[in-house]
Coordinates of C-alpha atoms in Angstrom, one line a residue:
Chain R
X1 CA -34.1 -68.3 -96.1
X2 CA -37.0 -67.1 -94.0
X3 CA -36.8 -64.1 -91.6
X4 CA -36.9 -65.9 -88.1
X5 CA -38.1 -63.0 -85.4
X6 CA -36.5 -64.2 -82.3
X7 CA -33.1 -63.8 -80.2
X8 CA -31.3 -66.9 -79.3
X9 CA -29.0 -67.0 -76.0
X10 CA -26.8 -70.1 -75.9
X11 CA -25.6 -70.9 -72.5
X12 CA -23.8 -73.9 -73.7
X13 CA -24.4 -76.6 -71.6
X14 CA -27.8 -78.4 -70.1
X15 CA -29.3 -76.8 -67.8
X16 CA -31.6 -79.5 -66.4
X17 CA -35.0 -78.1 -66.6
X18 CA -36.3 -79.9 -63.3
X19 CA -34.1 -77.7 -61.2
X20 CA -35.6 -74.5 -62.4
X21 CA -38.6 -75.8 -61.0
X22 CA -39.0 -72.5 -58.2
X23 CA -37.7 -69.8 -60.6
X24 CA -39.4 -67.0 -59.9
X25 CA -41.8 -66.4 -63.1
X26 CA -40.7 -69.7 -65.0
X27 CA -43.3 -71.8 -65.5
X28 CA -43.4 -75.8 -67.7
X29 CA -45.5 -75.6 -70.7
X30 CA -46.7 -79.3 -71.5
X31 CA -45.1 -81.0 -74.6
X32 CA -41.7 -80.0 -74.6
X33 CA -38.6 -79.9 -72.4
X34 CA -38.9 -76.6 -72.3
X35 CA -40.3 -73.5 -69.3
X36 CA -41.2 -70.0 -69.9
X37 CA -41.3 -67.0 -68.9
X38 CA -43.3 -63.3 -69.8
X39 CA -41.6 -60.5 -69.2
X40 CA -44.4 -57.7 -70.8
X41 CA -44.9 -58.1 -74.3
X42 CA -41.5 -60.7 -74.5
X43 CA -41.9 -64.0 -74.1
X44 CA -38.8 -66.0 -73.1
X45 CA -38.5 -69.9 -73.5
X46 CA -35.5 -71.8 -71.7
X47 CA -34.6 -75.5 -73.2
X48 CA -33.1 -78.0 -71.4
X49 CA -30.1 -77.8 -73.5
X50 CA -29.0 -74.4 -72.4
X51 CA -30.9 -72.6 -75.2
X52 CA -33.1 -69.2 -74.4
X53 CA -35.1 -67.8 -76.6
X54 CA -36.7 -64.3 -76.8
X55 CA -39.4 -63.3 -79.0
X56 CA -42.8 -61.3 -79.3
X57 CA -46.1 -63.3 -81.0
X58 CA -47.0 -61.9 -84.0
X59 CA -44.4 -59.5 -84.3
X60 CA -41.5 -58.5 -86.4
X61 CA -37.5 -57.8 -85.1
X62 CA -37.6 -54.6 -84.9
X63 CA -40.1 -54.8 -82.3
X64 CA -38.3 -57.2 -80.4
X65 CA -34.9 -54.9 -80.8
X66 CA -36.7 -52.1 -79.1
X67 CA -38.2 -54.4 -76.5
X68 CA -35.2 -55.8 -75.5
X69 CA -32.7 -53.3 -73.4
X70 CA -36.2 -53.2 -70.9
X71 CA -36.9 -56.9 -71.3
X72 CA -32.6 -57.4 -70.9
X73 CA -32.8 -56.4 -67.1
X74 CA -35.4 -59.9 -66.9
X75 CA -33.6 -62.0 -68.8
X76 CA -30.1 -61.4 -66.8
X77 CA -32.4 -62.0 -63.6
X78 CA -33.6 -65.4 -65.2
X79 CA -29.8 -66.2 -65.9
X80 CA -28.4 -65.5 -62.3
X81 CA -31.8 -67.8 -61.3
X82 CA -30.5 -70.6 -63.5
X83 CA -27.2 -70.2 -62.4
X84 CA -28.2 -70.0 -58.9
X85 CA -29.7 -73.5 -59.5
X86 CA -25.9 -74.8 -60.2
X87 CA -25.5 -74.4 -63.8
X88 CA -21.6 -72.7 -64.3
X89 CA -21.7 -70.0 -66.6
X90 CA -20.9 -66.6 -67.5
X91 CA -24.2 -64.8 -67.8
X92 CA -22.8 -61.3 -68.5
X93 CA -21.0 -63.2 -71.5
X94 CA -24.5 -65.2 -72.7
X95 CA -26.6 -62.2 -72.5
X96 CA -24.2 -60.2 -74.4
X97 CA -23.9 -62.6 -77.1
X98 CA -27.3 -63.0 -78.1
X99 CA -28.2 -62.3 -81.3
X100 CA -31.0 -62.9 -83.8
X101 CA -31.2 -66.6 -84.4
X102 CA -30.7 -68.1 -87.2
X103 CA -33.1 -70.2 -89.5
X104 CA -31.0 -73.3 -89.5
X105 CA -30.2 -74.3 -86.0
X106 CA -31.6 -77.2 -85.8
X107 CA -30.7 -78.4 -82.4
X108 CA -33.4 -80.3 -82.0
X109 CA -32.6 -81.9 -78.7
X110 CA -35.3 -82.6 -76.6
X111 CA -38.1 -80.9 -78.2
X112 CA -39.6 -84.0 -78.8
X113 CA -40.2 -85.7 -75.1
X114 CA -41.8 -88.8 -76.1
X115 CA -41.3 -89.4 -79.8
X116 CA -38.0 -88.4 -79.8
X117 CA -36.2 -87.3 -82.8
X118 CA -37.2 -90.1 -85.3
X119 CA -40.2 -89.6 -87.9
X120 CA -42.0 -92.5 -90.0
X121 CA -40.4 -93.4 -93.2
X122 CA -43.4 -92.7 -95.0
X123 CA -43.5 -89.2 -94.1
X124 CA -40.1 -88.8 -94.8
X125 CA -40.4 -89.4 -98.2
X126 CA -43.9 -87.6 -98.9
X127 CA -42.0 -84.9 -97.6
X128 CA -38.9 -85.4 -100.2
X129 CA -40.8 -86.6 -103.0
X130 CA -44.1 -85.3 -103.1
X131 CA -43.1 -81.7 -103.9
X132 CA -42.0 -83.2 -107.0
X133 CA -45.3 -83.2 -108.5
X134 CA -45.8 -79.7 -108.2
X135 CA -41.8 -78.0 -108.0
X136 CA -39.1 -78.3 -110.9
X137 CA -36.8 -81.4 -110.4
X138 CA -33.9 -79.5 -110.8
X139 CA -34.6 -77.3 -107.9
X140 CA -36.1 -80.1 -105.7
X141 CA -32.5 -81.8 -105.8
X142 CA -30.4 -78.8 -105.4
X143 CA -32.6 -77.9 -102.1
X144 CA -31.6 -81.8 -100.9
X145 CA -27.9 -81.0 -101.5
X146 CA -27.6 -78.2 -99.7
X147 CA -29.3 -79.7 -96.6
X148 CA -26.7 -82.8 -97.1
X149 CA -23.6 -80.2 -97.4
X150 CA -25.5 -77.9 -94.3
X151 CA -25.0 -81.3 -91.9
X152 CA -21.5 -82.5 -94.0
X153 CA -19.8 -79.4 -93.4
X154 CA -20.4 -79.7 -89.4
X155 CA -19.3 -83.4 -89.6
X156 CA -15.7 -82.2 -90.4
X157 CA -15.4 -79.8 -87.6
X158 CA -12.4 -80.9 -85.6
X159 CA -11.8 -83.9 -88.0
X160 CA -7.8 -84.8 -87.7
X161 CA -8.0 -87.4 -90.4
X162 CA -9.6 -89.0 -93.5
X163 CA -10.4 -92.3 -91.6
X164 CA -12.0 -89.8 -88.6
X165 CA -13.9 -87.7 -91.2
X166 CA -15.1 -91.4 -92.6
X167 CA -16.1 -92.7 -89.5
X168 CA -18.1 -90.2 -88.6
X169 CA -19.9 -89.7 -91.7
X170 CA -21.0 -93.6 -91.2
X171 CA -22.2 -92.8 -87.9
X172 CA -24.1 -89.9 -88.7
X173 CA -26.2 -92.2 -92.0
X174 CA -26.5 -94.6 -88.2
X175 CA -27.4 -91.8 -85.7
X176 CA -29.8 -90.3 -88.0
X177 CA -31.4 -93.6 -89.8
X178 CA -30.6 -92.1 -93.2
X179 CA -28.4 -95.8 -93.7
X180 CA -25.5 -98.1 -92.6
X181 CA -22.8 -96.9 -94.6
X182 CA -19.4 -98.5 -95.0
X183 CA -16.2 -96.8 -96.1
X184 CA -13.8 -98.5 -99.1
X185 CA -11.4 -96.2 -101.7
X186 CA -10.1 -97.3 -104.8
X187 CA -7.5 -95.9 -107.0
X188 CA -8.3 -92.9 -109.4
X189 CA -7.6 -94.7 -112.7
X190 CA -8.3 -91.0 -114.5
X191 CA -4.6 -89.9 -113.6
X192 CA -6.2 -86.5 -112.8
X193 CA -5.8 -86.8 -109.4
X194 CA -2.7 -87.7 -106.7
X195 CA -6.0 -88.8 -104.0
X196 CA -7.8 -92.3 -104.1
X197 CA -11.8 -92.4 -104.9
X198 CA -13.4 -92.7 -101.3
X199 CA -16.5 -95.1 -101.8
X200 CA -19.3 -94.9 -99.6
X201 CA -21.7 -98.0 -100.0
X202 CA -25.2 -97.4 -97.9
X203 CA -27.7 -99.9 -97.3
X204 CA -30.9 -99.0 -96.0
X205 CA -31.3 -95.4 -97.0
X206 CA -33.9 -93.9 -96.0
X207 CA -34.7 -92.0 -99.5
X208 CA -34.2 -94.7 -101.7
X209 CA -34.2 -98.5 -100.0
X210 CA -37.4 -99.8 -102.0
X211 CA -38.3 -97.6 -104.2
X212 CA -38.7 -97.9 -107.7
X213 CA -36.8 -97.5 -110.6
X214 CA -36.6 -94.2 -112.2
X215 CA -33.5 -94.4 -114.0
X216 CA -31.9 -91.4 -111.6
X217 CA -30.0 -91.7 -108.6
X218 CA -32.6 -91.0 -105.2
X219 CA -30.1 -89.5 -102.8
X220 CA -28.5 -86.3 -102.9
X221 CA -29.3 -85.5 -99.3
X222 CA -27.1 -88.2 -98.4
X223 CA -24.8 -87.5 -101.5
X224 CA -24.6 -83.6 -100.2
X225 CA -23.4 -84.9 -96.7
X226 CA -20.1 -86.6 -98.3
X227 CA -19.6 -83.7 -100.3
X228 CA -20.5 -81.1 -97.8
X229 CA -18.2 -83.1 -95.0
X230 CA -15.1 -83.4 -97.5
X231 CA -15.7 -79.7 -98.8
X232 CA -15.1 -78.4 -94.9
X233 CA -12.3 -81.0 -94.3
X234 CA -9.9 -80.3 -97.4
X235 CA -11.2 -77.1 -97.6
X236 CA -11.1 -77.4 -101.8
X237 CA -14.6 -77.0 -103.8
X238 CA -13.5 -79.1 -105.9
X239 CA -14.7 -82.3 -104.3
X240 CA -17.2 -84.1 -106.8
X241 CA -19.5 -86.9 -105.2
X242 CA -21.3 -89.2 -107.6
X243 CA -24.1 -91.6 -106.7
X244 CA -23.0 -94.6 -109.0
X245 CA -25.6 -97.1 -107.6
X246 CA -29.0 -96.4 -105.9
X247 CA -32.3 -98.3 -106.0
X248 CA -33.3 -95.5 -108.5
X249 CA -31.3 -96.5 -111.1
X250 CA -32.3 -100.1 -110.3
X251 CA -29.7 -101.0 -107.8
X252 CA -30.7 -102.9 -104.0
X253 CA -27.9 -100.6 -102.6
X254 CA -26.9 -97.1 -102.6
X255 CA -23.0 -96.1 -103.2
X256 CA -21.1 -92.9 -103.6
X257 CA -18.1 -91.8 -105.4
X258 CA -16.1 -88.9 -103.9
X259 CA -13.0 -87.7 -105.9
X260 CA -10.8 -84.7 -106.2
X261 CA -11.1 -83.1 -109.5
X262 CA -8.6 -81.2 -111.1
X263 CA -9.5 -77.1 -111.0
Chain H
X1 CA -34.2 -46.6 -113.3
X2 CA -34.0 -50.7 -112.4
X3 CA -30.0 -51.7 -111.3
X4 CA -27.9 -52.8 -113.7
X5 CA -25.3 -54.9 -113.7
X6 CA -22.2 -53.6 -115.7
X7 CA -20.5 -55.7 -118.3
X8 CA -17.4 -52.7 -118.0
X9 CA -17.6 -52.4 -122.0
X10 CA -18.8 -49.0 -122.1
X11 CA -20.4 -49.3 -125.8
X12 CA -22.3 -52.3 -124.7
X13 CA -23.2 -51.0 -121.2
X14 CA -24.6 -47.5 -123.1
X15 CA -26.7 -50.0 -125.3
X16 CA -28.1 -51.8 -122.6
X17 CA -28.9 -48.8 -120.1
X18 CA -26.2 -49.3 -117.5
X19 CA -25.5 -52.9 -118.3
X20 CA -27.5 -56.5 -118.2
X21 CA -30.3 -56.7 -115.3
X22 CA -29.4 -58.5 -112.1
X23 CA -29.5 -61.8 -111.9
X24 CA -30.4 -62.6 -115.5
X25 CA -28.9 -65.4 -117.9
X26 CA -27.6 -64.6 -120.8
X27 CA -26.6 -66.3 -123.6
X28 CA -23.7 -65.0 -125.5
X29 CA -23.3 -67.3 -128.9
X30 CA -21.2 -66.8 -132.4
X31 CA -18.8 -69.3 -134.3
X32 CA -15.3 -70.0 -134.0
X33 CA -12.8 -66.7 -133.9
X34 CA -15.8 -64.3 -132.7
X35 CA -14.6 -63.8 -129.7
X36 CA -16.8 -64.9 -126.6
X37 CA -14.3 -66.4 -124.3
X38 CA -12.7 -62.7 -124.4
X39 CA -16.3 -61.3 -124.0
X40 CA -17.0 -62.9 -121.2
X41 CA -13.8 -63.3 -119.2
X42 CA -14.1 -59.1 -119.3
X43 CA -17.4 -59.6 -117.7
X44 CA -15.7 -61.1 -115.0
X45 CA -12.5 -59.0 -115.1
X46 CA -14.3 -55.7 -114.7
X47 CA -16.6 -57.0 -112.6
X48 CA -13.3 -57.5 -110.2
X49 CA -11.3 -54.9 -111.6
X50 CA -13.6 -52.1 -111.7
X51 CA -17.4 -53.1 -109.3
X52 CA -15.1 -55.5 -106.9
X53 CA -17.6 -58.5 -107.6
X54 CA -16.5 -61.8 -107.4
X55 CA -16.8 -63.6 -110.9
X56 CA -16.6 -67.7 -111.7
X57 CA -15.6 -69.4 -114.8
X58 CA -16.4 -72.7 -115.5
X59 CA -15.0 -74.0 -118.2
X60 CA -16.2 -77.7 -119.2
X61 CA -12.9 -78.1 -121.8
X62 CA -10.1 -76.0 -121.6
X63 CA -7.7 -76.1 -118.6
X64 CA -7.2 -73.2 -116.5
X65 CA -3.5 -72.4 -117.4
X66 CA -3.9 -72.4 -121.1
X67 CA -7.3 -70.0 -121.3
X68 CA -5.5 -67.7 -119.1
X69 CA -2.4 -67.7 -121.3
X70 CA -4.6 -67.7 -124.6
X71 CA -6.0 -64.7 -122.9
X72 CA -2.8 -62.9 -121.6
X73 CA -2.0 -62.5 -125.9
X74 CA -2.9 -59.4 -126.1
X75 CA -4.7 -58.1 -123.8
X76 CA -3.1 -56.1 -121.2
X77 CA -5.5 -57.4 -118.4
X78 CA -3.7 -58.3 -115.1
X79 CA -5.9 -61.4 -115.0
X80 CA -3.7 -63.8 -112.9
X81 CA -3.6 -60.6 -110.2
X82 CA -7.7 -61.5 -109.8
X83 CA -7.0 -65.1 -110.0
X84 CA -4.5 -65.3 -107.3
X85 CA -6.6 -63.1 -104.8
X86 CA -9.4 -65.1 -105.3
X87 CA -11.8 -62.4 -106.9
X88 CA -12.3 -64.5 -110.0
X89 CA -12.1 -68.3 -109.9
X90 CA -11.4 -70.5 -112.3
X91 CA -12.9 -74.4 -111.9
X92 CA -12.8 -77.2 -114.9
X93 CA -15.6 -79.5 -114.8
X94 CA -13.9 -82.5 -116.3
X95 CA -15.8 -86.0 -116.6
X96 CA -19.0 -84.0 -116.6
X97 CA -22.1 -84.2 -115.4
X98 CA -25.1 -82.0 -114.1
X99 CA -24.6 -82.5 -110.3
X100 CA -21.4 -81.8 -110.4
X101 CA -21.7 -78.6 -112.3
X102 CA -24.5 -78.0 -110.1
X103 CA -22.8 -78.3 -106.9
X104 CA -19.5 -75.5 -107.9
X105 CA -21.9 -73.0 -108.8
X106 CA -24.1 -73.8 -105.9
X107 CA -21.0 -73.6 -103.9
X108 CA -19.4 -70.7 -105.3
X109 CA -22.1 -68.5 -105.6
X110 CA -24.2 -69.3 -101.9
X111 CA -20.8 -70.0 -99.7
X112 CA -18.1 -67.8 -101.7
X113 CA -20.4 -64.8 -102.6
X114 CA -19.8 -65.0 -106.5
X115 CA -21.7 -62.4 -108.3
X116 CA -20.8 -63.2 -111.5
X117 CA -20.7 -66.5 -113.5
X118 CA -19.3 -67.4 -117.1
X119 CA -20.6 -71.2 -118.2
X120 CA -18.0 -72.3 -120.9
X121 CA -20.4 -73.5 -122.9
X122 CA -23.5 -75.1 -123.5
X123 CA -22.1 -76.6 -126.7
X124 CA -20.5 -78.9 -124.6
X125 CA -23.1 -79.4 -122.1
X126 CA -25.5 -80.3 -124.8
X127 CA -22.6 -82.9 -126.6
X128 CA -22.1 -84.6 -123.0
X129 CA -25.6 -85.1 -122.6
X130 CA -26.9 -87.9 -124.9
X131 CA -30.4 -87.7 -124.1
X132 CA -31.2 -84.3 -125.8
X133 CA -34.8 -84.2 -123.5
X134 CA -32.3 -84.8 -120.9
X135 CA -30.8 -81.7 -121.7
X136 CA -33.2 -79.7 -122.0
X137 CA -35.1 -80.7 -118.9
X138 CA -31.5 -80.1 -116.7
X139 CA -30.9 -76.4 -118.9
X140 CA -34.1 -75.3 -117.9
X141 CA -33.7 -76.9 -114.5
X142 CA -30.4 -75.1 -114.4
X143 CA -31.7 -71.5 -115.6
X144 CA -34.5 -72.0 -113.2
X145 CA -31.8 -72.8 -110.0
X146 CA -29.8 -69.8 -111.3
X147 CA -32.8 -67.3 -111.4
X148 CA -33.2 -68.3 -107.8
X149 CA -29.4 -67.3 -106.6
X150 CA -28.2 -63.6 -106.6
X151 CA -26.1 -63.9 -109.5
X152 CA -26.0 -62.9 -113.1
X153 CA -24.6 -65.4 -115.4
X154 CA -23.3 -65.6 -118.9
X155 CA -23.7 -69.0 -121.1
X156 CA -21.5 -69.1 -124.1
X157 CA -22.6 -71.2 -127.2
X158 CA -21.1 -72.6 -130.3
X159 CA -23.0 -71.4 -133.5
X160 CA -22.7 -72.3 -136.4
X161 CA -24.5 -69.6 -139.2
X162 CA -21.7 -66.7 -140.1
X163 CA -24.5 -64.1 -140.9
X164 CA -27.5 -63.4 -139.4
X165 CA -29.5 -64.5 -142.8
X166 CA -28.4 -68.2 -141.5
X167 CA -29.0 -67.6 -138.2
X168 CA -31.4 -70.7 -136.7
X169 CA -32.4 -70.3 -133.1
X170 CA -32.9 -73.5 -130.7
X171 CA -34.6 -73.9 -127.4
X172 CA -32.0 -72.1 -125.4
X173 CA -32.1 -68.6 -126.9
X174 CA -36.2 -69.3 -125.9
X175 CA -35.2 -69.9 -122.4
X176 CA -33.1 -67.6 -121.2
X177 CA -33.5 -63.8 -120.6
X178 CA -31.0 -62.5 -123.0
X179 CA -29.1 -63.0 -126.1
X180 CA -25.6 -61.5 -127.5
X181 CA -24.5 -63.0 -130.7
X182 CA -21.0 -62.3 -131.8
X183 CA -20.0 -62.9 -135.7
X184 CA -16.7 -62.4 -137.5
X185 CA -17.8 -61.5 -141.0
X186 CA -16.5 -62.3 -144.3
X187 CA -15.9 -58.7 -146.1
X188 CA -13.8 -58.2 -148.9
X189 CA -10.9 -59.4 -148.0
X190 CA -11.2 -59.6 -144.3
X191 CA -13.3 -60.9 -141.5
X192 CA -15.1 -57.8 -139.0
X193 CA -16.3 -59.2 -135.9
X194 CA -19.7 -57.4 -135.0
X195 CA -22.3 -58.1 -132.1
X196 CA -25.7 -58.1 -132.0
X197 CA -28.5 -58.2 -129.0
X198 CA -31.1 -60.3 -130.4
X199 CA -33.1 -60.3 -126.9
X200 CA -32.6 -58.7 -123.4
X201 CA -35.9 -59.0 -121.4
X202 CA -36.8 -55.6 -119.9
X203 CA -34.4 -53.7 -121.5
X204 CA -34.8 -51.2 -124.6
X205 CA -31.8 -52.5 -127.3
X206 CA -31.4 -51.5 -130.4
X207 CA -32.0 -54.0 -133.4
X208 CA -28.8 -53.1 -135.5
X209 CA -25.6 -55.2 -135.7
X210 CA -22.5 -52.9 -134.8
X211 CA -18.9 -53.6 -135.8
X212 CA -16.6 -54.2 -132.3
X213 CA -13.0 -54.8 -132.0
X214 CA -10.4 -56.9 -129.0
X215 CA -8.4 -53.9 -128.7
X216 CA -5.7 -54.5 -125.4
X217 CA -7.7 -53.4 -122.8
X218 CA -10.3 -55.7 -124.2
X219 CA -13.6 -55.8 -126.3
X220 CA -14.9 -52.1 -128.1
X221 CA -18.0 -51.5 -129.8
X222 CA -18.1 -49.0 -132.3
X223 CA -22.1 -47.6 -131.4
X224 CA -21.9 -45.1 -134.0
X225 CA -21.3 -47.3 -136.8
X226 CA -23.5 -49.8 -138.1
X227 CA -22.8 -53.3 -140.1

């Protein structure tokens, strides 16, 4: 994981950037849904979705750590300003839980003003598969699992059901253009396991829809996110997820096994 | 001197400096009756017992129940006490296949903090894979992924040579960092199990086969004596 060298203060809720328009030494940067602030050496960027970030170019934590009781003082000025504006919250409670952030927050809400959050499918897939020509397979796949599992495991957050934790799934492959995904289950005929086989067909995805045959299964991003989501809802490790049918292995559809497997 | 990861059998540990090197991959290999299912489940047990590391087994055959009782006879480990507080985990890969094994040790070792890993064995890794470029292209893909994770992990293999005169080597003892191979030799009228390290990247071993015994607290090597 790499070192990231900035705090992150959540203050949970949108703050609607156009009514910090006034804030004393908050200014828009062009680009992003996003203002600023430099308070000395620290530079402090608000989001729109509640999100402010401190952090010093060019330089490492321990900087920042020292910076910060001085810088503090600014930043608790910038959150009564914001609050001022009309946003509820608890700054004394948002300051003191910032912490260093952490490289996989991806809340990526925003940041993108006009394209939004969708990229081409063609750079999608230079960016999955072209590291294959110079990184081990093995690796390559493993990386797209755990990115699949990473987003799975939040899916089942608050999940009261199978059919819930299903649906939602689906609509994540929707929401994020990976595929349209429909939910069936069939009976274990192994006898190893008291819980039906949950099948997950996907047309459309966006690793594998087209592409040629290489006699391997395309999508373990997508293969990660069943896993990862039934992993966090059962709360066994035990979970295996199978791509049976993908356009790698010369299907025109993509479809996923998930089972419980016997410890 | 660099860490060392303990194995907890002092003869062994003695011979290697302190123990194997952090997140290395051994191999640990020998015929039927040597003894590496008892060698490598007091990897994990000390490793719990004694350096409170968490340790895996995977086991790609035999059930969790039965290797535990096969390995309650006579040993006076308290393994079920590690088992049941979750230091070392047990997991059968049935219907096998690489993913799968892929994904419980990438979720064991990254989201569970396992230190320690026992893969129960290649032999049947290798016999559930038909293609055998297949298999070697996921083993070293596997080694490779485990180099990568903080973990140090122990491969057992089926061998089939009872003396080291026989002894033919395959890809796998090329790949990974280290090599223990366990016999149980015909002599007179008896069979002496006796260990060898054949290879241990960055570690000074001695070349000589020495005689060991499963005693009840587990495996002893006998340093001073040699086969």
């Amino acid at each position: 994981m790499m070192d990231v060298h900035c705090y992150q203060y959540l203050i949970g809720k949108d703050v609607g950037l156009e009514k910090l328009d006034g804030v004393p030494g908050l200014t828009k940067v062009d680009g992003a849904k996003v203002m600023q602030a430099q308070f000395g050496s620290v530079t402090v960027l608000v989001f729109e979705t509640g999100e402010v970030r401190a952090f010093i170019r060019s330089s490492g934590i321990e900087k920042l750590k020292n910076a910060l009781p001085a810088a503090g003082v600014k930043i608790m000025g910038l959150l009564q300003a914001i609050k001022a504006k009309g946003v509820e919250f608890d700054e004394n409670a948002v300051l003191a839980a910032g912490k260093p952030m952490a490289f996989d927050y991806l809340a990526v809400k925003g940041v993108r003003p006009e394209l939004e959050e969708v990229v081409n499918l063609d750079a999608l897939r230079e960016l999955v598969y072209a590291p294959y020509s110079i990184m081990p397979e093995f690796q390559l796949e493993r990386n797209a699992v755990q990115g699949g599992e990473n987003e799975g495991r939040k899916l089942a957050q608050g999940k009261q059901d199978k059919e819930e934790l299903n649906s939602a799934i689906v609509k994540y492959l929707r929401d994020e253009k990976l595929g349209i995904g429909k939910v069936g289950s069939k009976a274990d005929e192994s006898g190893q396991s008291q819980y039906e086989i949950q099948v997950f067909t996907v047309h459309e995805s966006a690793f594998a829809a087209g592409m040629p045959v290489v006699n391997k299964a395309l999508c373990n991003f997508i293969r990660g996110v069943v896993r990862g989501a039934y992993v966090a809802f059962m709360e066994l490790e035990n979970i295996e997820v199978k791509e049976s049918h993908c356009w790698g292995l010369g299907d025109t559809y993509c479809e996923f096994e998930m089972r419980v497997t016997p410890m | 001197m660099a860490e060392r990861v303990p194995t907890g059998i002092t003869e062994l540990d003695n011979m290697l400096g302190g123990g194997f090197l952090p997140k290395r991959n051994i191999l640990v290999t020998g015929g039927p009756g040597t003894g590496k299912t008892t060698f490598c489940m007091e990897f994990l047990y000390r490793g719990a017992e004694q350096f409170n590391e968490k340790g895996l087994f995977v086991s790609l055959e035999e059930k969790q129940d039965r290797l535990v009782d096969n390995l309650s006879q006579g040993l006076d480990w308290d393994l079920r006490k590690h088992i049941e507080g979750g230091a070392i985990v047990m997991v059968t890969v049935e219907n096998f296949s690489w993913e799968h094994l892929a994904d419980t040790l990438q979720a064991y070792i990254t989201r569970h903090g396992v230190k320690r890993v026992v893969i129960d064995s290649l032999t049947l890794l290798k016999m559930n894979t038909k293609d055998p470029f297949e298999f070697r292209r996921n083993f070293i893909g596997l080694m490779g992924f485990l180099d990568n994770l903080d973990c140090t992990t122990i491969v057992t293999a089926e061998s089939n040579f009872m003396t080291r005169e026989k002894a033919s080597y395959s890809l796998e003892e090329f790949i990974v960092d280290g090599v223990i191979v366990l016999y149980n030799l015909p002599i007179k009228n008896e069979r002496r199990r006796a260990l060898e390290i054949l290879k241990m990247r960055g570690v000074k071993h001695s070349n000589s086969m020495f005689p060991f015994k499963i005693t009840e607290s587990g495996v002893v090597v006998y340093q001073e004596e040699i086969i």
